[in-house]
Short mmCIF file of C-alpha atoms and ligand atoms in Angstrom, two decimals:
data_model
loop_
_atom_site.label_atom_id
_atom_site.label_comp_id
_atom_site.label_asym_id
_atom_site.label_seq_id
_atom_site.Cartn_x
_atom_site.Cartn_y
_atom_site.Cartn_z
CA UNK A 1 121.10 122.49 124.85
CA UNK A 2 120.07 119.22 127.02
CA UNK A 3 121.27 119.70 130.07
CA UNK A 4 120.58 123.59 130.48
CA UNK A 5 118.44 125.43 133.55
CA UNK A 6 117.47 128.19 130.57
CA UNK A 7 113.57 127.91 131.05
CA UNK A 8 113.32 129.22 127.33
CA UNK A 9 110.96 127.09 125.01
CA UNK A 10 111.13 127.60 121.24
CA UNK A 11 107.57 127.63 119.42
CA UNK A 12 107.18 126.52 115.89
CA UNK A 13 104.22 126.79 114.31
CA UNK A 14 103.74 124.87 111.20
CA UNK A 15 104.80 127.45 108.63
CA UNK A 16 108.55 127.21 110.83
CA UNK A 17 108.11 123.90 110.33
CA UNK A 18 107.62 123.46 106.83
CA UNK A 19 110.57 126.30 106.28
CA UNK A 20 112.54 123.53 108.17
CA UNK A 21 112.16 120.62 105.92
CA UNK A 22 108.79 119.02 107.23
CA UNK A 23 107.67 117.93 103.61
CA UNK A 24 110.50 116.38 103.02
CA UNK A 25 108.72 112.85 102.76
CA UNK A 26 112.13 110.63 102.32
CA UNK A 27 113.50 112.11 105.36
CA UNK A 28 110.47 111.19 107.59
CA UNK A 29 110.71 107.23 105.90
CA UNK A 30 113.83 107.27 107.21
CA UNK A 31 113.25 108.58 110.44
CA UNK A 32 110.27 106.56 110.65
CA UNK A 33 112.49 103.37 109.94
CA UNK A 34 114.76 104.53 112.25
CA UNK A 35 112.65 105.06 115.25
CA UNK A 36 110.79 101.68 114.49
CA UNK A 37 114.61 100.35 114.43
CA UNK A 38 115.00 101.61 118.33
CA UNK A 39 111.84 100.89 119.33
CA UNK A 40 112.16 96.92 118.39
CA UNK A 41 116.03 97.92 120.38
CA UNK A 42 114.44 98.64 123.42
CA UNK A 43 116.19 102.64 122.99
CA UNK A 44 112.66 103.78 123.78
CA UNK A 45 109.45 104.06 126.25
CA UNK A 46 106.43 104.42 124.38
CA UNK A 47 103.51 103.59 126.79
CA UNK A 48 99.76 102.85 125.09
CA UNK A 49 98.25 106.13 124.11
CA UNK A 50 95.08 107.22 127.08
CA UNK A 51 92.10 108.13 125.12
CA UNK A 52 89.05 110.72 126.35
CA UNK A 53 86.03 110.40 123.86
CA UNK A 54 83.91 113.00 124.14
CA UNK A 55 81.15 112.25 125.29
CA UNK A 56 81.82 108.84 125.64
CA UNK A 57 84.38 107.05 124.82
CA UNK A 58 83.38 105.16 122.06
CA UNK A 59 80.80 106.70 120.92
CA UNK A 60 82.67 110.00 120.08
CA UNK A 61 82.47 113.76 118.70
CA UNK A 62 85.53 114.08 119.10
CA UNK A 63 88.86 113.31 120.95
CA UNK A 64 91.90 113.75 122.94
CA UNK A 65 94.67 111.17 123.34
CA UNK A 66 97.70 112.06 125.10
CA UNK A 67 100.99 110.13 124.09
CA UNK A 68 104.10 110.22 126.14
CA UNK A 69 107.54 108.97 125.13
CA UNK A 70 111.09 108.77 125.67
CA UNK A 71 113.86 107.91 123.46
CA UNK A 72 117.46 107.03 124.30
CA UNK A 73 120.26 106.43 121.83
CA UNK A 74 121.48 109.52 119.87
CA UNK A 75 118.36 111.29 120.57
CA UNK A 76 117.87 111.51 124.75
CA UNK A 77 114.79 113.13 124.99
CA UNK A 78 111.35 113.36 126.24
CA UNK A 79 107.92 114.03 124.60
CA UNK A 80 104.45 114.37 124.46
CA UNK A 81 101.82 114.63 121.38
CA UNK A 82 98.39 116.08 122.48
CA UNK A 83 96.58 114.39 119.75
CA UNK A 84 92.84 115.25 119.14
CA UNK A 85 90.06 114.85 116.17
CA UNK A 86 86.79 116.06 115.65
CA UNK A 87 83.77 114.89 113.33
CA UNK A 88 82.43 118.27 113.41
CA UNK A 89 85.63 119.65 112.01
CA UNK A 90 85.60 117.52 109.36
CA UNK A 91 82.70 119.64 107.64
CA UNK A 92 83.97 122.46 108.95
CA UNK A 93 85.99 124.75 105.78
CA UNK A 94 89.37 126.37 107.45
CA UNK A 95 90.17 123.65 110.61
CA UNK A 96 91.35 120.21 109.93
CA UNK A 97 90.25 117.05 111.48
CA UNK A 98 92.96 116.33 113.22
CA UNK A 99 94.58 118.80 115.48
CA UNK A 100 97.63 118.16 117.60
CA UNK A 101 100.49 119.64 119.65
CA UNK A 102 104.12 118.31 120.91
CA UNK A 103 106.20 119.16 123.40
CA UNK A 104 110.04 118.42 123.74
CA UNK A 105 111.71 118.26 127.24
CA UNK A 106 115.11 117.44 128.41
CA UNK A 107 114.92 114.41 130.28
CA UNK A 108 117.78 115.52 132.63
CA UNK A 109 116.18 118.74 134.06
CA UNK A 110 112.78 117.91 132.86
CA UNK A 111 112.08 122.00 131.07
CA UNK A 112 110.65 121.95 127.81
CA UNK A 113 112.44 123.30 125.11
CA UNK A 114 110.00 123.42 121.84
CA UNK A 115 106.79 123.08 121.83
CA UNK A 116 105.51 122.85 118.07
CA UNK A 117 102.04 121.98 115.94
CA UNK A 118 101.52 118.57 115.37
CA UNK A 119 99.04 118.95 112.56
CA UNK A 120 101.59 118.09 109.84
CA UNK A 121 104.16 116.10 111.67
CA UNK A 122 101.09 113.41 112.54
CA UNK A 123 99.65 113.87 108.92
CA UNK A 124 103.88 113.03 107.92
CA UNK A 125 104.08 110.38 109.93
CA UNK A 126 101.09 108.57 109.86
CA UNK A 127 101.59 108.04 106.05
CA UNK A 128 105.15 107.21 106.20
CA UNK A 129 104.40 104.51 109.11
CA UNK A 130 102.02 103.16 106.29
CA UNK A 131 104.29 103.87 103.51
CA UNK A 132 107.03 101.33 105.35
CA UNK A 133 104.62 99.01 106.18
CA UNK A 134 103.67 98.87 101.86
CA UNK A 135 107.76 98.65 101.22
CA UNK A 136 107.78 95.92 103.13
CA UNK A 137 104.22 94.06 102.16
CA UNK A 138 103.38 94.61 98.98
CA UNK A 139 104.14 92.35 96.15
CA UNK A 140 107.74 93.04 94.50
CA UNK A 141 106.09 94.23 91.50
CA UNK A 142 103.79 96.32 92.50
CA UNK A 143 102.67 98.59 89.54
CA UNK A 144 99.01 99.74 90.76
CA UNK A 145 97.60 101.11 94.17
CA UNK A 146 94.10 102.48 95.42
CA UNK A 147 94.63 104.95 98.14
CA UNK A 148 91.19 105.21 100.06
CA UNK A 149 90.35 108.52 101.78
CA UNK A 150 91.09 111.89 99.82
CA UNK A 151 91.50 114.10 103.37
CA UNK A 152 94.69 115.43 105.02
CA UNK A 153 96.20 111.97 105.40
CA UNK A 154 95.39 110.90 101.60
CA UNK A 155 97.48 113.93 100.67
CA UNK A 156 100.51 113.03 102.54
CA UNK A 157 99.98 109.23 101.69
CA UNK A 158 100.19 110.09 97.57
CA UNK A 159 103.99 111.25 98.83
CA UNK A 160 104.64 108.10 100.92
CA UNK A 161 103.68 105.35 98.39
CA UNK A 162 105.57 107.01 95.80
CA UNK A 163 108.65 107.44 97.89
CA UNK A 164 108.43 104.04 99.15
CA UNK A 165 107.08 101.98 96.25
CA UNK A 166 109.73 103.10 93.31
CA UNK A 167 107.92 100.47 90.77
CA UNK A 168 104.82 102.45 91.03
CA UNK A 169 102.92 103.74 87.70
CA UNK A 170 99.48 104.12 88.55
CA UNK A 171 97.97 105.71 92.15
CA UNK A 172 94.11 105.49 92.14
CA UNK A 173 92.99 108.34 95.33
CA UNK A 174 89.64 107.24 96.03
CA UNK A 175 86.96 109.47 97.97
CA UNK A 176 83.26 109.14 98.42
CA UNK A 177 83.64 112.94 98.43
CA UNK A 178 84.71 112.59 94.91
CA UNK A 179 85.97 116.53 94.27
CA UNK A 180 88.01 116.16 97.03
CA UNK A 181 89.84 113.34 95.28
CA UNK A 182 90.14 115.46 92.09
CA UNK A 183 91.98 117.76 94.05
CA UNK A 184 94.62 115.86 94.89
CA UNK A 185 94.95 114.19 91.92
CA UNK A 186 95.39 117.73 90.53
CA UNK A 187 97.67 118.78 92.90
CA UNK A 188 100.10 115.80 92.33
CA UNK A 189 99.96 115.86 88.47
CA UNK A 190 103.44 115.34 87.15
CA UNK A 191 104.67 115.53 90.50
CA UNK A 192 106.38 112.16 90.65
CA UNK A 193 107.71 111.10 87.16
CA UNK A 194 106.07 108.17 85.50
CA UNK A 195 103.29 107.89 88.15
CA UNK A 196 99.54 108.46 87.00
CA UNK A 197 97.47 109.91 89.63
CA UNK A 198 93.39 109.11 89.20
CA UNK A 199 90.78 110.26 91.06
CA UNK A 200 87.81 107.79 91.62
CA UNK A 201 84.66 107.71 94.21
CA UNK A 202 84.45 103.91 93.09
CA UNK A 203 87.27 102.53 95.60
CA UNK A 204 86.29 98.81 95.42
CA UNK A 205 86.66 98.92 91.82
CA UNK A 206 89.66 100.28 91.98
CA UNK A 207 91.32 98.02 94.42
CA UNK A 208 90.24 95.14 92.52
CA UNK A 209 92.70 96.25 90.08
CA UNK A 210 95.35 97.47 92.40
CA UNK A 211 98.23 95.18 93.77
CA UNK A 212 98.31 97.79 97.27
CA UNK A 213 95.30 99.13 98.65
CA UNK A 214 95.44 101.74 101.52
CA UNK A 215 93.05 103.03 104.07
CA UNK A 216 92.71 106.63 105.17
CA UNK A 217 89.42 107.43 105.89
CA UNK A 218 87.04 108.72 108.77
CA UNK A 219 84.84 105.91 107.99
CA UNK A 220 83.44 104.43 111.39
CA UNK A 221 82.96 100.97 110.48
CA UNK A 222 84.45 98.92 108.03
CA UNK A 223 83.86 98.53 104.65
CA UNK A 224 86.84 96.54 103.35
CA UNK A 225 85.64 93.21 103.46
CA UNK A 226 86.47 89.05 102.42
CA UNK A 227 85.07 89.81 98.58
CA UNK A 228 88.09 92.88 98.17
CA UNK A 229 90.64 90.41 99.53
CA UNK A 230 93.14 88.64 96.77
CA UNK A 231 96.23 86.96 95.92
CA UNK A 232 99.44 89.24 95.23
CA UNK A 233 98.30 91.80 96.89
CA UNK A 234 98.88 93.73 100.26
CA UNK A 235 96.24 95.85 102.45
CA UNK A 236 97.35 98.82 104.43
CA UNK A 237 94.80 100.49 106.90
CA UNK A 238 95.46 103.66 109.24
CA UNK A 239 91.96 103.77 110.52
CA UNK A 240 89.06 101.47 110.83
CA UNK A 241 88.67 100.35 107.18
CA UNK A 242 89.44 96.31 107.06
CA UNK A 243 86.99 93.98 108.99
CA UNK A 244 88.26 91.01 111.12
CA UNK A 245 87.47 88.88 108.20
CA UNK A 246 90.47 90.85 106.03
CA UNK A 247 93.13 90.35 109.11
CA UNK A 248 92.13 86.49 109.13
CA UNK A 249 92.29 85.89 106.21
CA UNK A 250 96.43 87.37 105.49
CA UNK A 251 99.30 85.24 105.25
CA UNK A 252 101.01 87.81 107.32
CA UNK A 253 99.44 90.58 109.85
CA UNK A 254 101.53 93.40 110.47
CA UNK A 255 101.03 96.16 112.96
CA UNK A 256 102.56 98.70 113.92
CA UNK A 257 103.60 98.36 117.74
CA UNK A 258 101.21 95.43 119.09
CA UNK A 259 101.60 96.93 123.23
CA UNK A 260 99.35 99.62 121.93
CA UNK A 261 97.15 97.74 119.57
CA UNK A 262 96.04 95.37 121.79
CA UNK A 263 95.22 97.81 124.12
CA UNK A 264 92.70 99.39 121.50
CA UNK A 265 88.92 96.42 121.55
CA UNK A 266 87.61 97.95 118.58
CA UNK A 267 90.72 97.13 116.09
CA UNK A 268 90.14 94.34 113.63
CA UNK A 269 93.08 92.57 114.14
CA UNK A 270 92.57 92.85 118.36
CA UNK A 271 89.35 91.37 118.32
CA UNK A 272 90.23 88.45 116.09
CA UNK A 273 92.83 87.92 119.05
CA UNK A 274 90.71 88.73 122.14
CA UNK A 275 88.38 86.08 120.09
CA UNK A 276 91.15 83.72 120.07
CA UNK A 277 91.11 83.46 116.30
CA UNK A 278 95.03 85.12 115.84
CA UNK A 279 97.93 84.20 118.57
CA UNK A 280 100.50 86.92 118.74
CA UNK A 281 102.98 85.01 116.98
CA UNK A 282 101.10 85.14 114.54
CA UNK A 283 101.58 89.05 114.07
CA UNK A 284 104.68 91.22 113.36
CA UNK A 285 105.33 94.90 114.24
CA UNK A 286 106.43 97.34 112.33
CA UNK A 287 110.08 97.38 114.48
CA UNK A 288 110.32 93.59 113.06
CA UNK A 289 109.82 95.07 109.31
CA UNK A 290 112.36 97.30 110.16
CA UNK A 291 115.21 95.43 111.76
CA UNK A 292 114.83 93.36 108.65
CA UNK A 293 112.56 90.23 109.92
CA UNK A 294 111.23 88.41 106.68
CA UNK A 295 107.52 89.12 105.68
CA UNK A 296 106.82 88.70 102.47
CA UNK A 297 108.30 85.27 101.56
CA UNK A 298 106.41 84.62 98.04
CA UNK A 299 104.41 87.47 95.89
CA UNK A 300 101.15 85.80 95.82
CA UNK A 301 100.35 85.84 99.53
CA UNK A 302 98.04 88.58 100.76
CA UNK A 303 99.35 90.86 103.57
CA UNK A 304 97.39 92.68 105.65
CA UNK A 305 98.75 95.63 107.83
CA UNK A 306 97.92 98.37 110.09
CA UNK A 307 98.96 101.17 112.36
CA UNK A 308 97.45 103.29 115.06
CA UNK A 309 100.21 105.87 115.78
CA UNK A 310 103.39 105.91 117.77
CA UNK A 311 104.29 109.17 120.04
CA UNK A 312 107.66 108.23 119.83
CA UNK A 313 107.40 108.58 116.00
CA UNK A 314 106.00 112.33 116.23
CA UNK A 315 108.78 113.16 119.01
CA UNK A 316 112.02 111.91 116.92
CA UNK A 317 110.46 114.19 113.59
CA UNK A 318 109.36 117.23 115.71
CA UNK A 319 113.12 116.59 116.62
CA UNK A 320 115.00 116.63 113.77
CA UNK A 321 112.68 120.00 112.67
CA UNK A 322 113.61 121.59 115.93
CA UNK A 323 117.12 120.92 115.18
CA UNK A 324 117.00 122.12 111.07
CA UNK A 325 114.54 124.91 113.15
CA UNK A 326 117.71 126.08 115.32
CA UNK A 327 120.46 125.85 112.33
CA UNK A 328 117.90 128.18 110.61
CA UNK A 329 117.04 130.54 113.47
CA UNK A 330 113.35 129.67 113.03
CA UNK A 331 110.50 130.24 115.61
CA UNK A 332 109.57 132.50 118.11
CA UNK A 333 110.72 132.22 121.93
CA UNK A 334 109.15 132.17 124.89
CA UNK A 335 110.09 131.88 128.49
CA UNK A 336 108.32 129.62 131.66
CA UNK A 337 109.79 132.06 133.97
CA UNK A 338 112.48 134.75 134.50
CA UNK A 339 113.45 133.66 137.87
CA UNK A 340 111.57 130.66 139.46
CA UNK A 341 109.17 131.89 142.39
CA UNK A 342 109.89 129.06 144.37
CA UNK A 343 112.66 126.22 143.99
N1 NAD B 401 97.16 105.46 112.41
C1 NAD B 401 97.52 106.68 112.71
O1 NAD B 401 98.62 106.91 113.20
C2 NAD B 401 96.61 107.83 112.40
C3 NAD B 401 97.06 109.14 112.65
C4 NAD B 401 96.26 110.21 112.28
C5 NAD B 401 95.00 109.99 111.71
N2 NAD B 401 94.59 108.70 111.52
C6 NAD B 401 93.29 108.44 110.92
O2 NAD B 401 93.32 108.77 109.55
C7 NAD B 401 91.98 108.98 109.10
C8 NAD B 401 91.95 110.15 108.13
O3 NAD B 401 92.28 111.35 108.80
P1 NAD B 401 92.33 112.74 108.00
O4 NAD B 401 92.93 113.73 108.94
O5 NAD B 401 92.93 112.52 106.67
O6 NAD B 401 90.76 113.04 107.85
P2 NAD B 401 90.06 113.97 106.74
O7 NAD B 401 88.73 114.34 107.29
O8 NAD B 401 90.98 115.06 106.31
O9 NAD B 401 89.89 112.97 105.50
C9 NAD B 401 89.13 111.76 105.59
C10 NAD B 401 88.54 111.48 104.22
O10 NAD B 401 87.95 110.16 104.26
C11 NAD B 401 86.82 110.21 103.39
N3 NAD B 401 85.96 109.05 103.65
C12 NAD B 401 85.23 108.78 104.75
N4 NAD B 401 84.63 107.58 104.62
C13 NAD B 401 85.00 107.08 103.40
C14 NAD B 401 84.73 105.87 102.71
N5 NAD B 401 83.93 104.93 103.22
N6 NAD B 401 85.29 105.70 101.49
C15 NAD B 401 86.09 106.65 100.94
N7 NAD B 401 86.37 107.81 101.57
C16 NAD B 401 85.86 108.02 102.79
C17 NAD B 401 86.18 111.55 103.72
O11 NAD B 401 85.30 111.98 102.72
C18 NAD B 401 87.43 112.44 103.83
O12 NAD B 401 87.75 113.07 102.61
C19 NAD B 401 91.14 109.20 110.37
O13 NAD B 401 90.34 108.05 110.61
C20 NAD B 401 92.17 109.32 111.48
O14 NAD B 401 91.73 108.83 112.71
C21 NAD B 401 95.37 107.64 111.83
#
């Protein structure tokens, strides 16, 4: 395929997708690992995300960021997520929150040959990026975790602790929205043997009895603070949840690729740095985690970690579903031209 002048581009929309194995959580942990792996390798060029808040930009409706990429080794390709949210969607019944779109190219003669939803590969991703981060920072033992924020990502981070975290027994999905909770705690009943799943709108309460605690909400401001912070214990935020005080005060601060964080003033963990309050040495990246740096050195430190989204990460899943999408003759084709009018 790489290499070709056929200006053919393969559409999958996210039923294709699924079809082609997009659920399959321990599949995106490893490719998650594995593209954090490359990434800390220097295989790939992930520039920061450019953001358009609309109408300003931090004081948004809504949102567009656009997130280019390429990635060498095995994979030799190009990409770009069109990554978007909306507040207004999120009370809204039928659209999510978060709506994006990817497109492949061949980095040779630059065409684009898929160009496929987003929706579930970011909601995939997102949670597995999290779901490394809590295999790597929470206590050895870990038994008990709150998951905060019932939405699309809370659904898809029920599959990533349990995948990643095989001591597990208890999941507490917390939502101020409380049926929302319910429902996945419903939906995930039995699903995973030996794990409870308990919905709650009391997250605090729950944390303080939870060894991991992870963040998924739309919540603007924080609202994990100093008093939910503990020994033996590990805090893992997607979104804005943790103040600066709960990044100062962890033994270790993980993120997930610091080039883009620090690019990003409102992030806890940036403005405890632009403050000069955290050096960077002091913080390690998810490609660290991955290419097997030590971070959790004794069980009764408090780790604190968080993650803001890597295009690369959404290009080397849609990837591998393009590929499974091919084997299974998935999709529906389209063309950019028949014969270039000019060239
Ligand atoms: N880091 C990343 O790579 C990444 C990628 C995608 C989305 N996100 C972020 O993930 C978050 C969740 O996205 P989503 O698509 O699941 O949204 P969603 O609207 O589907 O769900 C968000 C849920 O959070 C709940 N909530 C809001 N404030 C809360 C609070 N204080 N306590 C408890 N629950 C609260 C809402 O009731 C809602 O059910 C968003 O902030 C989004 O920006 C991060």
């Amino acid at each position: 395929m790489l290499g070709t002048i056929n200006p053919e581009i393969l559409f999958l929309q996210q039923e294709d997708q699924i079809k082609a194995g997009l659920l399959d959580m321990k599949m995106i942990l490893e490719i998650t690992e594995e593209t954090y792996k490359m990434l800390g390798l220097g295989q790939i060029q992930n520039p920061p995300k450019t953001h358009i808040g609309i109408p300003e930009p931090d004081s948004w409706n809504s949102f567009f960021n656009t997130m280019p990429c390429y990635i060498g080794g095995d994979y030799n390709i190009a990409g770009v997520k069109w990554a978007a949210e909306s507040k207004k969607n999120a009370n809204t019944p039928g659209i999510p929150y978060g709506i994006d779109i990817s497109i492949l190219s061949d980095p040779e003669t630059v065409l684009p040959f898929c160009i496929l939803d987003g929706t579930i590969i970011t909601a995939m991703r997102t949670s597995a990026v999290a779901g490394v981060q809590a295999k790597y920072c929470a206590p050895s033992d870990t038994k008990t975790a709150t998951l905060i924020g019932a939405g699309v990502i809370g659904e898809t981070m029920v599959m990533s602790v349990c995948e990643a975290i095989p001591t597990l027994k208890t999941i507490y999905i917390c939502d101020i929205d409380l049926p929302k909770a319910q429902k996945i705690a419903e939906e995930y009943k039995g699903k995973y043997e030996g794990v409870e799943i308990i919905a709650s709108d009391d997250s605090k309460a729950c944390a303080a009895k939870s060894e991991l605690i992870m963040g998924e909400t739309t919540a603007r401001t924080p609202f994990i603070d100093k008093t939910w912070v503990k020994p033996h214990s590990a805090i893992v935020c997607v979104s804005n949840e943790a103040d600066k005080d709960v990044a100062l005060m962890a033994d270790v601060k993980v993120v997930d690729y610091w080039k883009q964080m620090v690019t990003f003033k409102n992030k806890a963990i940036v403005q405890a740095f632009d403050a000069g309050e955290i050096t960077k040495d002091q913080i390690l990246e998810t490609s660290d985690l991955a290419l097997g740096k030590p971070v959790r050195t004794s069980d009764d430190q408090f780790i604190y970690a968080c993650s803001l989204g890597l295009g690369a990460l959404d290009i080397t899943v849609a990837y591998k579903i393009y590929q499974n999408a091919v084997k299974m003759g998935l999709g529906s084709k389209v063309k950019m031209w028949d014969k270039p009018l000019w060239e």
